[in-house]
Amino acid sequence: MTLSMNGLKSSAIGLLALAILPIAGGCAAPGGSGGGAPQPAPAPPADNAVKIDSPKDARGVPLCNLLSPQAAQSLGFQPQGKQVENSLDSSQPPQCKWESAETDSQVITMTVLDRSIARDYYASPQTWKDFAKLDVAGHPAARANLDDPNSTGFCDIFLATQENQIVASQVMLPGNAPNKAESCQIAQKALEAAVPTLPPAK
């Protein structure tokens, strides 16, 4: 049980650290064109812009309904999750936690953050040791981890449901897991199962 408690604490620290990262600074406007008639103001740089074709409202369902019982079981977890508060910072949003049907040292948590995938993740990939832009269930997403999931068995994936809303999926595998890279596969599959069940954003 010592392994489980330490693992859960490390998992919470990882999600907390990512959730409270400072917002990246604004972009500088590009230089104007020369001569002739007045030109319209140039559009802001779009290097990290994202388009969300079908915005969803992740707060439109109870937190522990993000994963259906069937989806949780298909991923190897108990069918019903349990809402838990952030034990390190009560000002951070709550999470729903699903434990493995076999051992409490394998856990998945999901939470909803008021964040921008473009501003808070795509604009600062150097923040994370492990980073990749993803497309998950037709939505822009990011795999963003302070350490290598292949070594730790911890993996965070953040998916944009709308411009300033993100669903975060975090998986923690036990230290003796034979393939720690599966943590990211499970985190992504959880998001793929959750997104189609969310109501459209209003």
PDB file of N, CA and C in Angstrom, residues 21-80:
ATOM      1  N   LEU A  21       0.255  26.158 -14.127  1.00  0.00           N
ATOM      2  CA  LEU A  21       1.321  26.811 -14.884  1.00  0.00           C
ATOM      3  C   LEU A  21       0.909  28.229 -15.251  1.00  0.00           C
ATOM      4  N   PRO A  22       1.849  29.183 -15.237  1.00  0.00           N
ATOM      5  CA  PRO A  22       1.509  30.551 -15.605  1.00  0.00           C
ATOM      6  C   PRO A  22       1.076  30.640 -17.048  1.00  0.00           C
ATOM      7  N   ILE A  23       0.208  31.585 -17.325  1.00  0.00           N
ATOM      8  CA  ILE A  23      -0.263  31.804 -18.677  1.00  0.00           C
ATOM      9  C   ILE A  23       0.855  32.418 -19.502  1.00  0.00           C
ATOM     10  N   ALA A  24       1.013  31.937 -20.737  1.00  0.00           N
ATOM     11  CA  ALA A  24       2.051  32.478 -21.614  1.00  0.00           C
ATOM     12  C   ALA A  24       1.704  33.903 -22.012  1.00  0.00           C
ATOM     13  N   GLY A  25       2.738  34.697 -22.271  1.00  0.00           N
ATOM     14  CA  GLY A  25       2.532  36.097 -22.640  1.00  0.00           C
ATOM     15  C   GLY A  25       1.911  36.236 -24.004  1.00  0.00           C
ATOM     16  N   GLY A  26       1.386  37.438 -24.300  1.00  0.00           N
ATOM     17  CA  GLY A  26       0.735  37.696 -25.572  1.00  0.00           C
ATOM     18  C   GLY A  26       1.746  37.729 -26.701  1.00  0.00           C
ATOM     19  N   CYS A  27       1.226  37.614 -27.909  1.00  0.00           N
ATOM     20  CA  CYS A  27       2.081  37.611 -29.091  1.00  0.00           C
ATOM     21  C   CYS A  27       2.271  39.023 -29.601  1.00  0.00           C
ATOM     22  N   ALA A  28       3.441  39.308 -30.141  1.00  0.00           N
ATOM     23  CA  ALA A  28       3.692  40.620 -30.724  1.00  0.00           C
ATOM     24  C   ALA A  28       3.099  40.669 -32.119  1.00  0.00           C
ATOM     25  N   ALA A  29       2.589  41.826 -32.504  1.00  0.00           N
ATOM     26  CA  ALA A  29       1.990  41.973 -33.829  1.00  0.00           C
ATOM     27  C   ALA A  29       3.076  42.020 -34.880  1.00  0.00           C
ATOM     28  N   PRO A  30       2.829  41.441 -36.061  1.00  0.00           N
ATOM     29  CA  PRO A  30       3.834  41.474 -37.117  1.00  0.00           C
ATOM     30  C   PRO A  30       3.968  42.868 -37.686  1.00  0.00           C
ATOM     31  N   GLY A  31       5.069  43.119 -38.385  1.00  0.00           N
ATOM     32  CA  GLY A  31       5.307  44.439 -38.946  1.00  0.00           C
ATOM     33  C   GLY A  31       4.329  44.772 -40.051  1.00  0.00           C
ATOM     34  N   GLY A  32       4.043  46.063 -40.237  1.00  0.00           N
ATOM     35  CA  GLY A  32       3.075  46.482 -41.234  1.00  0.00           C
ATOM     36  C   GLY A  32       3.693  46.481 -42.623  1.00  0.00           C
ATOM     37  N   SER A  33       2.820  46.538 -43.650  1.00  0.00           N
ATOM     38  CA  SER A  33       3.312  46.589 -45.026  1.00  0.00           C
ATOM     39  C   SER A  33       3.583  48.032 -45.402  1.00  0.00           C
ATOM     40  N   GLY A  34       4.411  48.245 -46.371  1.00  0.00           N
ATOM     41  CA  GLY A  34       4.838  49.604 -46.687  1.00  0.00           C
ATOM     42  C   GLY A  34       4.035  50.234 -47.804  1.00  0.00           C
ATOM     43  N   GLY A  35       3.909  51.604 -47.752  1.00  0.00           N
ATOM     44  CA  GLY A  35       3.406  52.433 -48.846  1.00  0.00           C
ATOM     45  C   GLY A  35       1.961  52.206 -49.219  1.00  0.00           C
ATOM     46  N   GLY A  36       1.431  53.128 -50.076  1.00  0.00           N
ATOM     47  CA  GLY A  36       0.108  52.982 -50.642  1.00  0.00           C
ATOM     48  C   GLY A  36      -1.009  53.298 -49.680  1.00  0.00           C
ATOM     49  N   ALA A  37      -2.217  52.814 -50.025  1.00  0.00           N
ATOM     50  CA  ALA A  37      -3.413  53.080 -49.214  1.00  0.00           C
ATOM     51  C   ALA A  37      -3.286  52.404 -47.861  1.00  0.00           C
ATOM     52  N   PRO A  38      -3.988  52.960 -46.862  1.00  0.00           N
ATOM     53  CA  PRO A  38      -3.956  52.334 -45.531  1.00  0.00           C
ATOM     54  C   PRO A  38      -4.394  50.874 -45.604  1.00  0.00           C
ATOM     55  N   GLN A  39      -3.688  50.047 -44.888  1.00  0.00           N
ATOM     56  CA  GLN A  39      -3.981  48.625 -44.895  1.00  0.00           C
ATOM     57  C   GLN A  39      -4.746  48.242 -43.625  1.00  0.00           C
ATOM     58  N   PRO A  40      -5.612  47.228 -43.699  1.00  0.00           N
ATOM     59  CA  PRO A  40      -6.290  46.762 -42.480  1.00  0.00           C
ATOM     60  C   PRO A  40      -5.288  46.184 -41.493  1.00  0.00           C
ATOM     61  N   ALA A  41      -5.644  46.237 -40.238  1.00  0.00           N
ATOM     62  CA  ALA A  41      -4.755  45.705 -39.199  1.00  0.00           C
ATOM     63  C   ALA A  41      -4.498  44.234 -39.461  1.00  0.00           C
ATOM     64  N   PRO A  42      -3.247  43.807 -39.373  1.00  0.00           N
ATOM     65  CA  PRO A  42      -2.944  42.396 -39.620  1.00  0.00           C
ATOM     66  C   PRO A  42      -3.541  41.504 -38.536  1.00  0.00           C
ATOM     67  N   ALA A  43      -3.856  40.279 -38.925  1.00  0.00           N
ATOM     68  CA  ALA A  43      -4.387  39.319 -37.964  1.00  0.00           C
ATOM     69  C   ALA A  43      -3.273  38.878 -37.029  1.00  0.00           C
ATOM     70  N   PRO A  44      -3.613  38.481 -35.807  1.00  0.00           N
ATOM     71  CA  PRO A  44      -2.591  37.982 -34.885  1.00  0.00           C
ATOM     72  C   PRO A  44      -1.937  36.727 -35.443  1.00  0.00           C
ATOM     73  N   PRO A  45      -0.696  36.469 -35.043  1.00  0.00           N
ATOM     74  CA  PRO A  45      -0.035  35.250 -35.500  1.00  0.00           C
ATOM     75  C   PRO A  45      -0.858  34.022 -35.136  1.00  0.00           C
ATOM     76  N   ALA A  46      -0.850  33.035 -36.023  1.00  0.00           N
ATOM     77  CA  ALA A  46      -1.698  31.860 -35.821  1.00  0.00           C
ATOM     78  C   ALA A  46      -0.883  30.584 -35.627  1.00  0.00           C
ATOM     79  N   ASP A  47       0.391  30.730 -35.232  1.00  0.00           N
ATOM     80  CA  ASP A  47       1.253  29.561 -35.100  1.00  0.00           C
ATOM     81  C   ASP A  47       0.658  28.512 -34.163  1.00  0.00           C
ATOM     82  N   ASN A  48       0.028  28.972 -33.081  1.00  0.00           N
ATOM     83  CA  ASN A  48      -0.512  28.040 -32.105  1.00  0.00           C
ATOM     84  C   ASN A  48      -2.034  28.072 -32.069  1.00  0.00           C
ATOM     85  N   ALA A  49      -2.648  28.710 -33.072  1.00  0.00           N
ATOM     86  CA  ALA A  49      -4.101  28.766 -33.108  1.00  0.00           C
ATOM     87  C   ALA A  49      -4.662  27.373 -33.372  1.00  0.00           C
ATOM     88  N   VAL A  50      -5.824  27.120 -32.809  1.00  0.00           N
ATOM     89  CA  VAL A  50      -6.479  25.840 -33.028  1.00  0.00           C
ATOM     90  C   VAL A  50      -7.934  26.091 -33.397  1.00  0.00           C
ATOM     91  N   LYS A  51      -8.478  25.201 -34.160  1.00  0.00           N
ATOM     92  CA  LYS A  51      -9.881  25.271 -34.535  1.00  0.00           C
ATOM     93  C   LYS A  51     -10.599  24.083 -33.926  1.00  0.00           C
ATOM     94  N   ILE A  52     -11.684  24.359 -33.227  1.00  0.00           N
ATOM     95  CA  ILE A  52     -12.483  23.297 -32.612  1.00  0.00           C
ATOM     96  C   ILE A  52     -13.796  23.236 -33.374  1.00  0.00           C
ATOM     97  N   ASP A  53     -13.931  22.249 -34.233  1.00  0.00           N
ATOM     98  CA  ASP A  53     -15.072  22.182 -35.136  1.00  0.00           C
ATOM     99  C   ASP A  53     -16.386  21.886 -34.413  1.00  0.00           C
ATOM    100  N   SER A  54     -16.336  21.056 -33.399  1.00  0.00           N
ATOM    101  CA  SER A  54     -17.559  20.670 -32.682  1.00  0.00           C
ATOM    102  C   SER A  54     -17.342  20.861 -31.181  1.00  0.00           C
ATOM    103  N   PRO A  55     -17.390  22.124 -30.706  1.00  0.00           N
ATOM    104  CA  PRO A  55     -17.133  22.368 -29.287  1.00  0.00           C
ATOM    105  C   PRO A  55     -18.134  21.658 -28.386  1.00  0.00           C
ATOM    106  N   LYS A  56     -17.616  21.151 -27.286  1.00  0.00           N
ATOM    107  CA  LYS A  56     -18.428  20.411 -26.316  1.00  0.00           C
ATOM    108  C   LYS A  56     -18.371  21.121 -24.965  1.00  0.00           C
ATOM    109  N   ASP A  57     -19.317  20.783 -24.109  1.00  0.00           N
ATOM    110  CA  ASP A  57     -19.335  21.342 -22.754  1.00  0.00           C
ATOM    111  C   ASP A  57     -19.079  20.223 -21.754  1.00  0.00           C
ATOM    112  N   ALA A  58     -17.831  20.121 -21.300  1.00  0.00           N
ATOM    113  CA  ALA A  58     -17.474  19.053 -20.367  1.00  0.00           C
ATOM    114  C   ALA A  58     -18.082  19.272 -18.988  1.00  0.00           C
ATOM    115  N   ARG A  59     -18.522  20.490 -18.700  1.00  0.00           N
ATOM    116  CA  ARG A  59     -19.186  20.746 -17.425  1.00  0.00           C
ATOM    117  C   ARG A  59     -20.690  20.482 -17.511  1.00  0.00           C
ATOM    118  N   GLY A  60     -21.134  20.037 -18.678  1.00  0.00           N
ATOM    119  CA  GLY A  60     -22.555  19.757 -18.864  1.00  0.00           C
ATOM    120  C   GLY A  60     -22.976  18.399 -18.338  1.00  0.00           C
ATOM    121  N   VAL A  61     -22.019  17.619 -17.836  1.00  0.00           N
ATOM    122  CA  VAL A  61     -22.324  16.323 -17.225  1.00  0.00           C
ATOM    123  C   VAL A  61     -21.625  16.253 -15.872  1.00  0.00           C
ATOM    124  N   PRO A  62     -22.147  15.472 -14.928  1.00  0.00           N
ATOM    125  CA  PRO A  62     -21.426  15.280 -13.666  1.00  0.00           C
ATOM    126  C   PRO A  62     -20.020  14.757 -13.933  1.00  0.00           C
ATOM    127  N   LEU A  63     -19.081  15.190 -13.112  1.00  0.00           N
ATOM    128  CA  LEU A  63     -17.674  14.869 -13.331  1.00  0.00           C
ATOM    129  C   LEU A  63     -17.437  13.373 -13.509  1.00  0.00           C
ATOM    130  N   CYS A  64     -18.051  12.562 -12.675  1.00  0.00           N
ATOM    131  CA  CYS A  64     -17.820  11.114 -12.736  1.00  0.00           C
ATOM    132  C   CYS A  64     -18.643  10.428 -13.816  1.00  0.00           C
ATOM    133  N   ASN A  65     -19.382  11.226 -14.603  1.00  0.00           N
ATOM    134  CA  ASN A  65     -20.058  10.676 -15.775  1.00  0.00           C
ATOM    135  C   ASN A  65     -19.243  10.890 -17.048  1.00  0.00           C
ATOM    136  N   LEU A  66     -18.054  11.496 -16.911  1.00  0.00           N
ATOM    137  CA  LEU A  66     -17.206  11.660 -18.091  1.00  0.00           C
ATOM    138  C   LEU A  66     -16.884  10.310 -18.711  1.00  0.00           C
ATOM    139  N   LEU A  67     -16.704   9.306 -17.873  1.00  0.00           N
ATOM    140  CA  LEU A  67     -16.532   7.931 -18.351  1.00  0.00           C
ATOM    141  C   LEU A  67     -17.762   7.134 -17.965  1.00  0.00           C
ATOM    142  N   SER A  68     -18.388   6.493 -18.925  1.00  0.00           N
ATOM    143  CA  SER A  68     -19.518   5.622 -18.603  1.00  0.00           C
ATOM    144  C   SER A  68     -19.003   4.370 -17.899  1.00  0.00           C
ATOM    145  N   PRO A  69     -19.852   3.679 -17.148  1.00  0.00           N
ATOM    146  CA  PRO A  69     -19.406   2.427 -16.512  1.00  0.00           C
ATOM    147  C   PRO A  69     -18.847   1.432 -17.523  1.00  0.00           C
ATOM    148  N   GLN A  70     -19.477   1.372 -18.708  1.00  0.00           N
ATOM    149  CA  GLN A  70     -19.005   0.435 -19.726  1.00  0.00           C
ATOM    150  C   GLN A  70     -17.614   0.825 -20.231  1.00  0.00           C
ATOM    151  N   ALA A  71     -17.410   2.135 -20.440  1.00  0.00           N
ATOM    152  CA  ALA A  71     -16.102   2.585 -20.914  1.00  0.00           C
ATOM    153  C   ALA A  71     -15.026   2.335 -19.867  1.00  0.00           C
ATOM    154  N   ALA A  72     -15.335   2.614 -18.607  1.00  0.00           N
ATOM    155  CA  ALA A  72     -14.365   2.382 -17.532  1.00  0.00           C
ATOM    156  C   ALA A  72     -13.977   0.907 -17.461  1.00  0.00           C
ATOM    157  N   GLN A  73     -14.963   0.040 -17.538  1.00  0.00           N
ATOM    158  CA  GLN A  73     -14.677  -1.392 -17.470  1.00  0.00           C
ATOM    159  C   GLN A  73     -13.865  -1.860 -18.672  1.00  0.00           C
ATOM    160  N   SER A  74     -14.145  -1.296 -19.847  1.00  0.00           N
ATOM    161  CA  SER A  74     -13.408  -1.708 -21.045  1.00  0.00           C
ATOM    162  C   SER A  74     -11.932  -1.340 -20.952  1.00  0.00           C
ATOM    163  N   LEU A  75     -11.618  -0.333 -20.113  1.00  0.00           N
ATOM    164  CA  LEU A  75     -10.234   0.089 -19.915  1.00  0.00           C
ATOM    165  C   LEU A  75      -9.577  -0.621 -18.724  1.00  0.00           C
ATOM    166  N   GLY A  76     -10.336  -1.502 -18.058  1.00  0.00           N
ATOM    167  CA  GLY A  76      -9.784  -2.272 -16.955  1.00  0.00           C
ATOM    168  C   GLY A  76      -9.985  -1.653 -15.581  1.00  0.00           C
ATOM    169  N   PHE A  77     -10.950  -0.708 -15.493  1.00  0.00           N
ATOM    170  CA  PHE A  77     -11.188  -0.039 -14.217  1.00  0.00           C
ATOM    171  C   PHE A  77     -12.573  -0.385 -13.677  1.00  0.00           C
ATOM    172  N   GLN A  78     -12.766  -0.115 -12.391  1.00  0.00           N
ATOM    173  CA  GLN A  78     -14.073  -0.305 -11.798  1.00  0.00           C
ATOM    174  C   GLN A  78     -15.083   0.591 -12.505  1.00  0.00           C
ATOM    175  N   PRO A  79     -16.339   0.156 -12.605  1.00  0.00           N
ATOM    176  CA  PRO A  79     -17.308   0.898 -13.416  1.00  0.00           C
ATOM    177  C   PRO A  79     -17.639   2.287 -12.890  1.00  0.00           C
ATOM    178  N   GLN A  80     -17.589   2.482 -11.588  1.00  0.00           N
ATOM    179  CA  GLN A  80     -17.986   3.776 -11.024  1.00  0.00           C
ATOM    180  C   GLN A  80     -16.789   4.509 -10.439  1.00  0.00           C
TER     181      GLN A  80
END
